[in-house]
Each structure stands twice: as C-alpha cells, then as structure tokens.
Short mmCIF file of C-alpha atoms (C1' of nucleotides) in Angstrom, two decimals:
data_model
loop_
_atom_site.label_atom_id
_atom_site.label_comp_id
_atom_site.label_asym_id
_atom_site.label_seq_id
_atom_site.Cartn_x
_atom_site.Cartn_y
_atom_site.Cartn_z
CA UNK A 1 75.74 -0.79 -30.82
CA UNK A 2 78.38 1.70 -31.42
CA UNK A 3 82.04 0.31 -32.18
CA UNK A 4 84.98 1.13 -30.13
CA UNK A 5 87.39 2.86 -31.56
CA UNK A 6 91.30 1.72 -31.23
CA UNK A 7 93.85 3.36 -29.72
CA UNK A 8 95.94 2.88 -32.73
CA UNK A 9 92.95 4.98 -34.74
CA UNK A 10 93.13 7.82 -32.45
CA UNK A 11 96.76 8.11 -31.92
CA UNK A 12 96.83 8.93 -36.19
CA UNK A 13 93.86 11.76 -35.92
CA UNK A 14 96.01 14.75 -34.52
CA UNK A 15 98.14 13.89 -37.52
CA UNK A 16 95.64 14.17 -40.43
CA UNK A 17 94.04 17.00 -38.63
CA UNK A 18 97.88 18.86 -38.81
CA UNK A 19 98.11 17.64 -42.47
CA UNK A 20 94.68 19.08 -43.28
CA UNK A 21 95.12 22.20 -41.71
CA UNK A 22 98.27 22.86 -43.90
CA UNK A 23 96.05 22.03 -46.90
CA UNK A 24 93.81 24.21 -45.99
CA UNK A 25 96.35 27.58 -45.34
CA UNK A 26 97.49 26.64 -49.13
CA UNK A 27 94.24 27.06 -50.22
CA UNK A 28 93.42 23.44 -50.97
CA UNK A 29 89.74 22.94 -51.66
CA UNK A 30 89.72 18.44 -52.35
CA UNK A 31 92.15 15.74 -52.41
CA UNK A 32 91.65 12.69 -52.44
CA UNK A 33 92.44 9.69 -49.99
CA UNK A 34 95.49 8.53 -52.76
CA UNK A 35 96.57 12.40 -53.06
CA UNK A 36 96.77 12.53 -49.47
CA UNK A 37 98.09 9.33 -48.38
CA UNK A 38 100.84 10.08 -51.23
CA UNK A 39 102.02 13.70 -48.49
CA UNK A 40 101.67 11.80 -45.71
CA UNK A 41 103.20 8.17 -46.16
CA UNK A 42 100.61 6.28 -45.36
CA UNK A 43 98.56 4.09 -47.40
CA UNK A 44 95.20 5.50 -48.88
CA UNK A 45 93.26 2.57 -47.39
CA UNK A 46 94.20 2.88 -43.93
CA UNK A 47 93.08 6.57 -44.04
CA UNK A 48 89.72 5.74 -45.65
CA UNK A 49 89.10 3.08 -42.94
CA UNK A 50 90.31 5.11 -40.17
CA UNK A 51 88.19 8.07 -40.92
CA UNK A 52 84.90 6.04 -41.64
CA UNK A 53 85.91 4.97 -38.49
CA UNK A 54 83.78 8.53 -37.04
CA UNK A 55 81.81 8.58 -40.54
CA UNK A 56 81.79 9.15 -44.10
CA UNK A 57 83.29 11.98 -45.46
CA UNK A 58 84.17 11.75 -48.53
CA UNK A 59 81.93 11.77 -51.62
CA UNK A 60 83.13 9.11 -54.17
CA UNK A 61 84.29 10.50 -57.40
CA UNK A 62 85.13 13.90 -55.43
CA UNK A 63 87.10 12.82 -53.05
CA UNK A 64 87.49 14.48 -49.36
CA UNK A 65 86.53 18.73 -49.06
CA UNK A 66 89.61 19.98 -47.48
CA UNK A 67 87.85 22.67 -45.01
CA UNK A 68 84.69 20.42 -44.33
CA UNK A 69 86.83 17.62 -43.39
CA UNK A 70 89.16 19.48 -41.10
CA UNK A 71 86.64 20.87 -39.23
CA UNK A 72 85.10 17.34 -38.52
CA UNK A 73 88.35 16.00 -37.52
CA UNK A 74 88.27 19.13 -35.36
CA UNK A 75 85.27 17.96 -34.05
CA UNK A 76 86.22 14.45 -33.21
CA UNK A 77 89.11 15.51 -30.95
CA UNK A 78 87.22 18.24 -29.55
CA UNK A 79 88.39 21.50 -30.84
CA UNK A 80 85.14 22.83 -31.49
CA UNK A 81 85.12 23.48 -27.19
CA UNK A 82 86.81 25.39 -24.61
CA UNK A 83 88.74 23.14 -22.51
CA UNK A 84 90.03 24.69 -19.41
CA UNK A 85 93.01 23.69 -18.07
CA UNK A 86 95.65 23.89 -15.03
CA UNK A 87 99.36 23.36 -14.95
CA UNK A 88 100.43 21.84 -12.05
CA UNK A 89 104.43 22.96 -11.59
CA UNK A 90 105.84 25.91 -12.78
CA UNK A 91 108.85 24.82 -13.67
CA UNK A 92 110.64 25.62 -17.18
CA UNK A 93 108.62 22.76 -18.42
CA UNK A 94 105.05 24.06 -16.48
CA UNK A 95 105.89 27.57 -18.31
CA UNK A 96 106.37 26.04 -21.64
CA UNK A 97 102.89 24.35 -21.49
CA UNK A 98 101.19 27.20 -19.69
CA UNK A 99 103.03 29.81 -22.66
CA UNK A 100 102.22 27.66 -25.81
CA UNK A 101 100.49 29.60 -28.21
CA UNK A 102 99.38 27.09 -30.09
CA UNK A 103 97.07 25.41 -27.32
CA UNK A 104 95.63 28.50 -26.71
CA UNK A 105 94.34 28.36 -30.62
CA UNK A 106 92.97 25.11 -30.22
CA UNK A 107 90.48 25.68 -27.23
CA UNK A 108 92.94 24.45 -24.60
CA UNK A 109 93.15 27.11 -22.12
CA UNK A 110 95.57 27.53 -19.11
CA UNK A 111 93.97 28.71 -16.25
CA UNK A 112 96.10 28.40 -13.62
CA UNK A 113 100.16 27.64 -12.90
CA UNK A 114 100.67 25.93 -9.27
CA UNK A 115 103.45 25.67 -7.66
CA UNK A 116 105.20 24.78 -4.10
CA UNK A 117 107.62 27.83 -4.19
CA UNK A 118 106.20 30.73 -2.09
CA UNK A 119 108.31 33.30 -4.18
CA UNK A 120 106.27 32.59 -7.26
CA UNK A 121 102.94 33.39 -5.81
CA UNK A 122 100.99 35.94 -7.55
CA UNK A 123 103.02 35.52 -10.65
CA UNK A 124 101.81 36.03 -14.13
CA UNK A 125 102.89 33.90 -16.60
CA UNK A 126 101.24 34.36 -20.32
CA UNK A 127 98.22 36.31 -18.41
CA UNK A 128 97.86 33.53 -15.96
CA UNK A 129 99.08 33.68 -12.04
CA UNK A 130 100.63 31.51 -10.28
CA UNK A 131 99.32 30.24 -7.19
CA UNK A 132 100.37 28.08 -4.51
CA UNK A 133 99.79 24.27 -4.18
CA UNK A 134 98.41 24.78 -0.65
CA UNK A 135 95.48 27.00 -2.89
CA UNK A 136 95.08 24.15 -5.20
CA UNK A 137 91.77 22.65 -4.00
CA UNK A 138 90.16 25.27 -3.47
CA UNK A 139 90.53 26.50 -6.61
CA UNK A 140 89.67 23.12 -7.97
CA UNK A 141 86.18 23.39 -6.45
CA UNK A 142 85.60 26.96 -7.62
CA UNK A 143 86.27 26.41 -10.86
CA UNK A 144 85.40 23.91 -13.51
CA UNK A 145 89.06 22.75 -14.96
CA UNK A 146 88.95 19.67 -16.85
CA UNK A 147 92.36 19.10 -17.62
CA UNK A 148 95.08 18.84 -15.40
CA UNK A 149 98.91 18.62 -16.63
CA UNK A 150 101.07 17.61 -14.27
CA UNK A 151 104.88 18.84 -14.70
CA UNK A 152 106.76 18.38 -11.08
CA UNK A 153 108.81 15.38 -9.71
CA UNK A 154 107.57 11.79 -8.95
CA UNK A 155 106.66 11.86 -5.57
CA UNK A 156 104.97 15.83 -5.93
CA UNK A 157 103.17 13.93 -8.97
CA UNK A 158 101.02 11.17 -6.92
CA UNK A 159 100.27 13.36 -4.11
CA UNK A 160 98.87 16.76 -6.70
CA UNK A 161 97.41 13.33 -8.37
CA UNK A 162 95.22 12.70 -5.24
CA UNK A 163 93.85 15.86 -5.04
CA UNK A 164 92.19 16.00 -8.32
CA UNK A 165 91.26 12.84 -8.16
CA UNK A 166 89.09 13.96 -5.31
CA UNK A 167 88.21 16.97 -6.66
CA UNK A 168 86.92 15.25 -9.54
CA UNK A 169 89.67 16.04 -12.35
CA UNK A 170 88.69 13.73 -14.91
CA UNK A 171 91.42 14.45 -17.43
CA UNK A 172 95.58 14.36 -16.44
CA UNK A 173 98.36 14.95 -18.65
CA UNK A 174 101.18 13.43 -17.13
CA UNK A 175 104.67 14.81 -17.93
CA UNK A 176 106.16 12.96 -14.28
CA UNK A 177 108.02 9.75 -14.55
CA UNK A 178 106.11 7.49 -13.07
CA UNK A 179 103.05 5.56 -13.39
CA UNK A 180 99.63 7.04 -12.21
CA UNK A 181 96.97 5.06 -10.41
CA UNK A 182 93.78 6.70 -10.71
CA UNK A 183 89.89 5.27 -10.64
CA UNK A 184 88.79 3.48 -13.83
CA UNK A 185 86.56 7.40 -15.10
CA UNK A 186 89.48 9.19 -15.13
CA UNK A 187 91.99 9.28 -18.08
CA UNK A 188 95.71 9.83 -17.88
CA UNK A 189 97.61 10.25 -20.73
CA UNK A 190 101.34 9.76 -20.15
CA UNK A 191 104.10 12.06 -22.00
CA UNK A 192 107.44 10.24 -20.60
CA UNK A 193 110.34 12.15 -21.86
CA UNK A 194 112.88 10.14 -20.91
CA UNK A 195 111.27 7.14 -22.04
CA UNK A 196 111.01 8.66 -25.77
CA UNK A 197 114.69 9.81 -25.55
CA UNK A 198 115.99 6.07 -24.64
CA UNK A 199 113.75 5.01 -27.54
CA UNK A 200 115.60 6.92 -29.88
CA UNK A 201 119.11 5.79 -28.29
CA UNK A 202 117.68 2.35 -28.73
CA UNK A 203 116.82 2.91 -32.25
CA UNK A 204 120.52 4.62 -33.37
CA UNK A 205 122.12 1.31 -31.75
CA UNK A 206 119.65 -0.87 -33.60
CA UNK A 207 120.42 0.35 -36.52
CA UNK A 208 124.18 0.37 -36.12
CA UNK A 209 124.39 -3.02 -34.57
CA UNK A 210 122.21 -3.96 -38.11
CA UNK A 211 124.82 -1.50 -39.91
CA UNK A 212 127.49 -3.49 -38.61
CA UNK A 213 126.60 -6.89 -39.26
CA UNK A 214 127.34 -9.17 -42.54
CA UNK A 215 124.00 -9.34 -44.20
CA UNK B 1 119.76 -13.71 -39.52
CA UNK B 2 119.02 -11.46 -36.53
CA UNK B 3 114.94 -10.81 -36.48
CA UNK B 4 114.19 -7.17 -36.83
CA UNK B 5 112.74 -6.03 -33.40
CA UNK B 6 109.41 -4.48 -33.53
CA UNK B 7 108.84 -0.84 -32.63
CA UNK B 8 105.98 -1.57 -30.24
CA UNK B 9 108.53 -3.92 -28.34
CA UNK B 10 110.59 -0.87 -28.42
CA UNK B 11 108.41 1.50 -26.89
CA UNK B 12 107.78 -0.89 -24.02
CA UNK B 13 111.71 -1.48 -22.98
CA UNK B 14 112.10 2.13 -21.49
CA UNK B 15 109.09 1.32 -18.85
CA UNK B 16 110.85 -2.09 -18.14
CA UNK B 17 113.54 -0.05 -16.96
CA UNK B 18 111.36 2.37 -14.77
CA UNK B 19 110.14 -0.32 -12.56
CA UNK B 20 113.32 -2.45 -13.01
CA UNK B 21 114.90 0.73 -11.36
CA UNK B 22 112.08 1.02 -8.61
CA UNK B 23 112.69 -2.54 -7.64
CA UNK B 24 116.41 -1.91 -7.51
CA UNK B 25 115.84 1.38 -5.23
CA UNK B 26 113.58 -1.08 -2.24
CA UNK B 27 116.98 -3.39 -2.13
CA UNK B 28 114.79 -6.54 -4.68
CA UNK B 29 117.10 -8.95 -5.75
CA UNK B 30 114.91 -11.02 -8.26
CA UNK B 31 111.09 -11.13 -9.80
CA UNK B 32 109.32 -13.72 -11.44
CA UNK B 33 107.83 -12.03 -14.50
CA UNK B 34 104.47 -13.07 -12.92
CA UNK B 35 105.34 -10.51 -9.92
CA UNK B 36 106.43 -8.07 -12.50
CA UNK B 37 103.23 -8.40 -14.47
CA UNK B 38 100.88 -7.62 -11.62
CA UNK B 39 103.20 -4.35 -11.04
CA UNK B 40 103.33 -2.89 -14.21
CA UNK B 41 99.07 -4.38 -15.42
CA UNK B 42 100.81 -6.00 -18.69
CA UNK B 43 100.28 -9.81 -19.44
CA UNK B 44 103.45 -12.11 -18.00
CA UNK B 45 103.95 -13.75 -21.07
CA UNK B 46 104.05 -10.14 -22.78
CA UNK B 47 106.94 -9.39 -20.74
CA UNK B 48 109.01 -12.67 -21.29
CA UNK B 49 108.62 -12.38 -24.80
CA UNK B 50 109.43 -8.58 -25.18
CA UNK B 51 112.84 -9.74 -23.05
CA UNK B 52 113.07 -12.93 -25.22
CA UNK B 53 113.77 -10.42 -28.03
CA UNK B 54 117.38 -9.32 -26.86
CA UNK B 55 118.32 -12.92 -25.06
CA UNK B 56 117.33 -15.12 -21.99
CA UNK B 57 118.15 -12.77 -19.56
CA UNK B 58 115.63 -14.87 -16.72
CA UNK B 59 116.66 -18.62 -15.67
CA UNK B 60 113.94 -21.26 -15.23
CA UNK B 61 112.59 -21.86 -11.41
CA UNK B 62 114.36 -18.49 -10.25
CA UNK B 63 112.96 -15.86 -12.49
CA UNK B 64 114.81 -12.80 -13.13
CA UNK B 65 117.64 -11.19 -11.12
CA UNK B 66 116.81 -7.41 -10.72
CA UNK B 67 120.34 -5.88 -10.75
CA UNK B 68 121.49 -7.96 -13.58
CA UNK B 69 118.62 -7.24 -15.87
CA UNK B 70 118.16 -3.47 -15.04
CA UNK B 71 121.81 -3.17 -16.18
CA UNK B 72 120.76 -5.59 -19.48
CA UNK B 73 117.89 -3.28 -20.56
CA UNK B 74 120.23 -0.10 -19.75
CA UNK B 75 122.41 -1.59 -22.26
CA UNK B 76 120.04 -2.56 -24.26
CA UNK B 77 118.87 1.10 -23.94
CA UNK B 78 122.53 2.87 -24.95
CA UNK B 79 122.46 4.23 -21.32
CA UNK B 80 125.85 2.34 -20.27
CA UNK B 81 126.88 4.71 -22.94
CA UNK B 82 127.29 8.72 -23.71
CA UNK B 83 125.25 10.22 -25.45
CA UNK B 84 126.36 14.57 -26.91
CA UNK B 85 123.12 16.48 -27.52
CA UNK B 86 122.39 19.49 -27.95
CA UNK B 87 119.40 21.96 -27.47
CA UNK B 88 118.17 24.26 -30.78
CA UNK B 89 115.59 26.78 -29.35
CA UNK B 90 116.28 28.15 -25.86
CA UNK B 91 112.95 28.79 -25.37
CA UNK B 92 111.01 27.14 -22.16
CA UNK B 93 111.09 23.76 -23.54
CA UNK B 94 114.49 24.24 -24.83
CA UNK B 95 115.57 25.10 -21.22
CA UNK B 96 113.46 22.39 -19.68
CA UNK B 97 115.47 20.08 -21.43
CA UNK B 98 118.85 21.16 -21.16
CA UNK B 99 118.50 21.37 -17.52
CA UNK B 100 116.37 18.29 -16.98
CA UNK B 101 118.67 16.48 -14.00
CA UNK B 102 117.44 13.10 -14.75
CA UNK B 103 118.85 13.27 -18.66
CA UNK B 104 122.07 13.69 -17.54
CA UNK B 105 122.07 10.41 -14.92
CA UNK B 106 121.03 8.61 -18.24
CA UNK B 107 124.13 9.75 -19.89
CA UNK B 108 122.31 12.55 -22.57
CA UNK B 109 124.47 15.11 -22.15
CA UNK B 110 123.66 18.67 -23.48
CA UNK B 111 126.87 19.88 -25.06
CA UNK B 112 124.86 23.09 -26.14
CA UNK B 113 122.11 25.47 -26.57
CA UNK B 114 121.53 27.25 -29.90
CA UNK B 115 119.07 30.24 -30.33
CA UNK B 116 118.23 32.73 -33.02
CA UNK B 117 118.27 35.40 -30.23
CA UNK B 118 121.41 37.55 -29.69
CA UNK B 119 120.81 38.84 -26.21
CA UNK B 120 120.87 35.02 -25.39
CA UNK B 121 124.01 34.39 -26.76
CA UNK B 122 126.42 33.55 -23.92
CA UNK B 123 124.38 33.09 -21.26
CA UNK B 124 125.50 30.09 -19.19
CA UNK B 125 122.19 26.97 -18.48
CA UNK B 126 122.88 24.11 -16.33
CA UNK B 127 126.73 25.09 -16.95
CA UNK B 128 125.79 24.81 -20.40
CA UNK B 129 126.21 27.94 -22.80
CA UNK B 130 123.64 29.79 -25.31
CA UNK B 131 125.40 30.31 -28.67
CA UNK B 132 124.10 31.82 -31.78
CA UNK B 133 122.36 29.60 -34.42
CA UNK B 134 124.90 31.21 -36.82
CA UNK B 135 127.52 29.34 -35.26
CA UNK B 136 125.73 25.60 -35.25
CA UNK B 137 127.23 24.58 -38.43
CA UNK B 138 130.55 25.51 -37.01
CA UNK B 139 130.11 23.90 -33.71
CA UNK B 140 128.16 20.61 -35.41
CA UNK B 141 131.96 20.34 -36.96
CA UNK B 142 134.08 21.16 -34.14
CA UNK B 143 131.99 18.83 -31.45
CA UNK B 144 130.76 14.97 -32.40
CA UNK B 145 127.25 15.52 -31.25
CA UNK B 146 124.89 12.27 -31.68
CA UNK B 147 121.54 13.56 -30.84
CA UNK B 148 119.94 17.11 -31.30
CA UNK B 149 116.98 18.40 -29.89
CA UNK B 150 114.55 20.42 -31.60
CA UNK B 151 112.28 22.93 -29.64
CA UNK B 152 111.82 25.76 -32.29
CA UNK B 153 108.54 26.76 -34.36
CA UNK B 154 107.64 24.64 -37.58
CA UNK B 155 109.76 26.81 -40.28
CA UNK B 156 112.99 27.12 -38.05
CA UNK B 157 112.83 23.16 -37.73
CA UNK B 158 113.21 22.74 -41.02
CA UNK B 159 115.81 25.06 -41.60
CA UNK B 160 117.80 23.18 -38.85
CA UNK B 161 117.18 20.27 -39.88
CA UNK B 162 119.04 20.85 -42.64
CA UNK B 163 121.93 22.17 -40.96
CA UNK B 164 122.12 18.83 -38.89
CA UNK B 165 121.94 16.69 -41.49
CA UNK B 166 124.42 18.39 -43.74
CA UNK B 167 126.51 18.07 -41.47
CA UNK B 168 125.87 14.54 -40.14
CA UNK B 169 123.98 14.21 -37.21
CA UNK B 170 122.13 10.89 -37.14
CA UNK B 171 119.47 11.37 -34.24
CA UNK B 172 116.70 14.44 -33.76
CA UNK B 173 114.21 14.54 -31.06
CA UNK B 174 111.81 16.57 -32.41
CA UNK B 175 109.35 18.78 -31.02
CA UNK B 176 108.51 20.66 -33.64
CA UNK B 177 104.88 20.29 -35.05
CA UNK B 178 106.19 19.30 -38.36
CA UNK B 179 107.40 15.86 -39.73
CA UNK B 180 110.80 15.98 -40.77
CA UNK B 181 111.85 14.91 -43.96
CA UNK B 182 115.67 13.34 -43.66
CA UNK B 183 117.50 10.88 -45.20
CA UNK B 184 117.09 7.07 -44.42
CA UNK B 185 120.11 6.58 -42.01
CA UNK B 186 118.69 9.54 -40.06
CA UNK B 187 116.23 8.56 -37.32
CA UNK B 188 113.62 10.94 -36.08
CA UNK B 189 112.18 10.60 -32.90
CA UNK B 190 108.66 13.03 -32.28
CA UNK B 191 106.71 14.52 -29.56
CA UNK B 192 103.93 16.37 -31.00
CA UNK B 193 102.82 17.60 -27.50
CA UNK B 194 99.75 19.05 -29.32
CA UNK B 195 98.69 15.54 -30.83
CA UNK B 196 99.09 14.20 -27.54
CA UNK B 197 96.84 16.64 -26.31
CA UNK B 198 94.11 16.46 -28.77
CA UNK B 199 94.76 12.85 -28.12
CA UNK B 200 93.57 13.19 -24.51
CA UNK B 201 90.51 15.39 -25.49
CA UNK B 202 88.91 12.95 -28.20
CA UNK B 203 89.59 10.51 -25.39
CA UNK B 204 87.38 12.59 -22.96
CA UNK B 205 84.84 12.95 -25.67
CA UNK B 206 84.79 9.25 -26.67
CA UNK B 207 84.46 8.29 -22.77
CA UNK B 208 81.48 10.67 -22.28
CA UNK B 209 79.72 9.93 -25.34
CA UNK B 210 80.14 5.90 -24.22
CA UNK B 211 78.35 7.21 -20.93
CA UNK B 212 75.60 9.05 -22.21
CA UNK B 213 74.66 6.15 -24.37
CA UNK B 214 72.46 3.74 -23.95
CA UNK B 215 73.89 0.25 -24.09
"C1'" DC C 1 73.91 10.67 -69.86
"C1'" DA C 2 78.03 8.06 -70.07
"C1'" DA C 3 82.83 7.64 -68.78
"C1'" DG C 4 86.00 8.26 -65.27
"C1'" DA C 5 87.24 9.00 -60.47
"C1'" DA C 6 87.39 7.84 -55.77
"C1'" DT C 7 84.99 6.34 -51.66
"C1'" DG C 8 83.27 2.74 -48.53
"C1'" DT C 9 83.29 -1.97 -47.35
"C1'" DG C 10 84.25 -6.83 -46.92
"C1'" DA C 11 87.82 -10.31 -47.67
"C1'" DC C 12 92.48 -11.20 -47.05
"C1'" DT C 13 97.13 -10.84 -45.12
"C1'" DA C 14 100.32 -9.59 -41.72
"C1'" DT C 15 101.48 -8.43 -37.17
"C1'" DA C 16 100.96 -8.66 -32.30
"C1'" DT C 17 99.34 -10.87 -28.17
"C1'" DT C 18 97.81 -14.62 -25.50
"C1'" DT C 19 97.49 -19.31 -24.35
"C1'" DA C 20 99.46 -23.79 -24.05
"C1'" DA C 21 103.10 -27.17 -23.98
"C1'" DA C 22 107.94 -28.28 -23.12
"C1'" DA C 23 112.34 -27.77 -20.92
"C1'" DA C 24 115.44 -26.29 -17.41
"C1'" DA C 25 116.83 -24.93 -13.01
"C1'" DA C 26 116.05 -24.48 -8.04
"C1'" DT C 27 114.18 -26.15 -3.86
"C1'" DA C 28 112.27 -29.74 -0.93
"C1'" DT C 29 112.21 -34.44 0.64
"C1'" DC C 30 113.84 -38.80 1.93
"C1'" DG D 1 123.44 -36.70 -1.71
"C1'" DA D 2 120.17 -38.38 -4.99
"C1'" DT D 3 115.50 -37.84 -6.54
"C1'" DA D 4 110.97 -35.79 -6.88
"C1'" DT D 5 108.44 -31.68 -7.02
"C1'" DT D 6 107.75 -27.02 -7.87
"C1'" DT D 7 108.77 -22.87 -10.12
"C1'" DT D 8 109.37 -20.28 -14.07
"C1'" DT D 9 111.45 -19.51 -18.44
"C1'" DT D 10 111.43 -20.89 -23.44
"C1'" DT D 11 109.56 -22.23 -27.50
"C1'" DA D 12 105.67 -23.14 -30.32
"C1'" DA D 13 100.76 -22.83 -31.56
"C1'" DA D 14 96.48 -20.34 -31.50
"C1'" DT D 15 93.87 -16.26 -31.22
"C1'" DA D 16 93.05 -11.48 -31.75
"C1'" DT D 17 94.08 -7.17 -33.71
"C1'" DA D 18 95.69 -4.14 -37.26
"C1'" DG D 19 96.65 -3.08 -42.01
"C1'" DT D 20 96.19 -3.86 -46.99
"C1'" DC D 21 93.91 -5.03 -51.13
"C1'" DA D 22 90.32 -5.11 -54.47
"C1'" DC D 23 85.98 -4.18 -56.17
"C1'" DA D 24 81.23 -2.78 -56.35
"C1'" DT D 25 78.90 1.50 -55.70
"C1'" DT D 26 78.27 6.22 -56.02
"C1'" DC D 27 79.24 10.67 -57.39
"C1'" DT D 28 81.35 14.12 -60.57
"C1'" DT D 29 82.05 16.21 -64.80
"C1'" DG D 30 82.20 17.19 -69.57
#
DNA sequence: CAAGAATGTGACTATATTTAAAAAAATATC
DNA sequence: GATATTTTTTTAAATATAGTCACATTCTTG
C-alpha cells in the first residue's frame, strides 16, 4: 500500500528542485539536509521527511549528491518527459505562457495558441500558430496535448473547458477567474491572479493594523 | 491581544469574495453558510470560522447578508482602498498585467511600466507609459507607489529589488523565479508560474501511477 | 577500523479542521 | 402580541494533519 502524498509535500518540490538546480550551475557536488535547509529557510527535518516522502536519497554521513538528487526531483515532477501543451487565448497573458523560455527547457511544450479573433489566424508566436477556437477540437483529436492552459475571460473559460473535457484533456491550467467543474480524472490547477494580489493587500494591512496597535 | 490570523485563512478570503460577488451579480440578498458551503465544496463550519477571524459578520437564524459581507471581506481585502503599482518588465506578462481590466475595478492601479529597453521608453499601455529603468529610482521618489510588480528574469529581479527597497516600497508581487531576500517589514508575495506548473505535472504523474496500481 | 557526520524514522508538538454543544435571532403558532 | 420552534451563528472540544525534535543507524573518511 503506497502512501498518499500531501498537497502541502508537493507544493515545496518545484522549490528544492529550483534550489538544487542553482547548486548544481555553481558546481556543487553534496550538501547536506542542515547545509541546505540553512539557503533555503526551512528546517532540515522537514526536507528529509518530505523527500523520503518519494525515497531515500541521501547516504548518511555524505549527505545528499547535488546532480543525482536534482535529477530525481526532476523525475518526480516529471521533467524527464515531453509534455505537450496548448494555450487557450492569445492574449498578452496566452503569449507570455506560449513565449516562456523556460517551459520550453523543462519538457513543457506549446503546441498550439487559440484564439476567437479571426485576425490572428495563422499567426506565429515563438514558432507556434495561432489558430482559431472554432479549429480547437479538431485539433484536440489529432493530436495528443495533455495540458491545456486556459488564459481568456470567465465565461470563454467554462465553455473552451467543455471541450477538452470531451476531448479527453486530462490536465488544465487555469489562469480564468472562476472556479472549474470538471469530472473527478481530470486535474485543474488554479493560478488566480487577482486572488494572490488581494492576498498581498491583505497582508500589508495586517501588518500595519499590527504596526499600529499598542503591543 | 488580537490573535495573529493564519496564512491559510488568508489565502481562502479572496475566493470568499469571488462567489460573494457572484451571489451579489444574480440579485441574492443573504446565504446561510450551509448554502455557501455546498457552492464553493468547503466544510460550513470552515467558512464560519475563517469569517469568525475578522468579526461576526452573520446573525443567528438569518445567516449572512450578501451585500453587507461582500463589502466586509472587500475591506477586509484593502479593496475599499487604492492601491499605486507599478509594472518592472514590459515584457508579455508585464503588459498582461498592466492592462488586466479587472485589477483596476479592485483599485490596483498601475502608475507605471519600467523596462530596460529604450525603444520602449514612452510608449503609452492601458494609458499607462513605458519609462526607462534608469529613471525608477527617480520616479519611486517622486510617486508614493505601495505595490510593485516584478516580471523580469532572475538577475534583473534582484537588482530591482534593491532599488524598491532602498527606496521604500513595502509590497512586491513577484514573478521572478527567484526568492527575494528583503527586509522584515517588506512583504513578498510569489507566483512561480513554473512551480505551479511542475506542480500540475507531478500531479498527473502521481494520479496515473495511483491508476496503474494495483490496490 | 574507529571517530565523526548526516540520514531516516518514530515520537512528540503544534496547527488546522471538523464535530458537537450552546446561544441568539427570526419565524411560526396560538 | 406573547411564546414555542426552527434556523443558524458562536464558542468550545475533539480529531486529524502537518511540522519539529531527537536518536539510533549507517556511511564516510582519515
């Protein structure tokens, strides 16, 4: 019986996978879970537990190999595949995604750009064209995309939504503001922008409301 | 004593908003946090308690009146407030932001766009101007911003993050793939649209690798 | 081969969430 | 119009989850 693995757990892997990689550019070879836990404010304890969470990699005595490690974290999120991909929007936000270098490096690869606005058609963004919603399915079914990122308005958002959920579309990265209802086999994972910039407002009054008061 | 509010709490208040505001746009006048629960899939008591956090905004055998308490969270939220950003990087995501519509109905309002690029400089977004990084430190002065934006590569972040906290600035929405070192009284809020991407993918992997096995 | 280093793991502590009990307000009933 | 009943929030207690600590075990290294 294997374990689940927490959300919480999962969230933290991109982040030791970011730290290791810079370890690795400076030539790193070991550190240890203290040495490490020491760049990235964390405690070393929580990073032992949450990598044994996928296995042991560390050798006691020795520590954690910088490049073996990396590329097992690698593994675990699934940078060691191609992952195609489709941007849904082609707005300045659908552009950003679809021109991101740094995607590109890790396996994610854009596709396609669709859009609703006949004067984009044909247009190549970053080596990719853009191609009209109306097109969408049919691409869908002719090629094997499994990640979707959705960058348009609300109401564009649950209706493009629809179609890959019957197309199959198993994966959705949802940049719209709103809430996605999709079958239980198909994950959605949510980047709300505005939500994350209201956090931070809350946070700044937070702490000057604390600022303010007599302690 | 005033009981520190968790960040988790936090992160939940801007989505109590969302619907708060959906509920307000079909004409609903009130919602038992029962109703509420089976909207937004969260436990009833989680919401009454998250609320209970800023005050009793609900009254016993009624519930909770929707205008009143979407205009309690906004506050709660800064939104009943202004808020001066502005934009470093006028690159697609740079853009995306500064002339995201809804930002502006929340009362973020991009004062400015700053890029390292000269042909840029001038050139007029969302009735917003491009200046020249050169003149930030100038402009940071001249212009009480509260909140910048970051949408530049790794090294350029850090170079303007110094720059904005030289000179003050409390509040930096980062999108940078770095973490930001600042001062205490500095809040930093991230999206590492990469980790939420590799966050997806592991997620894929985990769900197929659940499938495959036998249980 | 022995001393030191550092992991992996189980026990403990803290935090978060859910359930349960109590209190208050609104509506229904006489 | 007073009283009983229902609704639903509050407050408190219990459970579940997450994070930390500490140590026995294992590996490295001189």
């Amino acid at each position: 019986m294997k374990k689940e693995i927490s959300q919480v757990v999962i969230k933290r892997m991109p982040r030791y996978y970011r730290y290791l990689g810079e370890l690795l550019e400076q030539g790193i070879e070991r550190i240890s879970s203290k040495d490490l836990s020491d760049l990235m404010n964390v405690t070393a304890s929580q990073i032992r537990q949450d990598l044994n969470n996928f296995g042991g990699f560390g050798q006691q005595g020795y520590g954690y190999n910088v490049p073996s490690l990396y590329e097992e974290i690698g593994k675990i999120l699934g940078l060691d595949r191609e992952h195609n991909m489709i941007v849904i929007g082609a707005g300045n936000l659908g552009l950003a995604l679809a021109s991101h270098a740094s995607f590109d490096k890790q396996g994610f690869m854009v596709r396609g750009i669709f859009d609703i606005r006949p004067e984009l058609n044909g247009k190549m963004v970053n080596n990719v064209s853009i191609m009209l919603m109306d097109d969408l399915e049919e691409f869908l079914k002719e090629n094997k995309i499994d990640i979707a990122a959705l960058t348009v308005p609300k109401e564009a958002a649950l209706v493009s939504t629809n179609i890959l959920v019957s197309v199959g579309i198993k994966a959705i990265w949802n940049f719209a503001q709103v809430d996605l209802e999709v079958p239980e086999d198909v994950l959605v994972q949510n980047v709300h922008l505005s939500d994350s910039l209201m956090r931070l407002s809350l946070n700044v009054i937070q702490r000057e409301s604390k600022k303010n008061n007599v302690n």
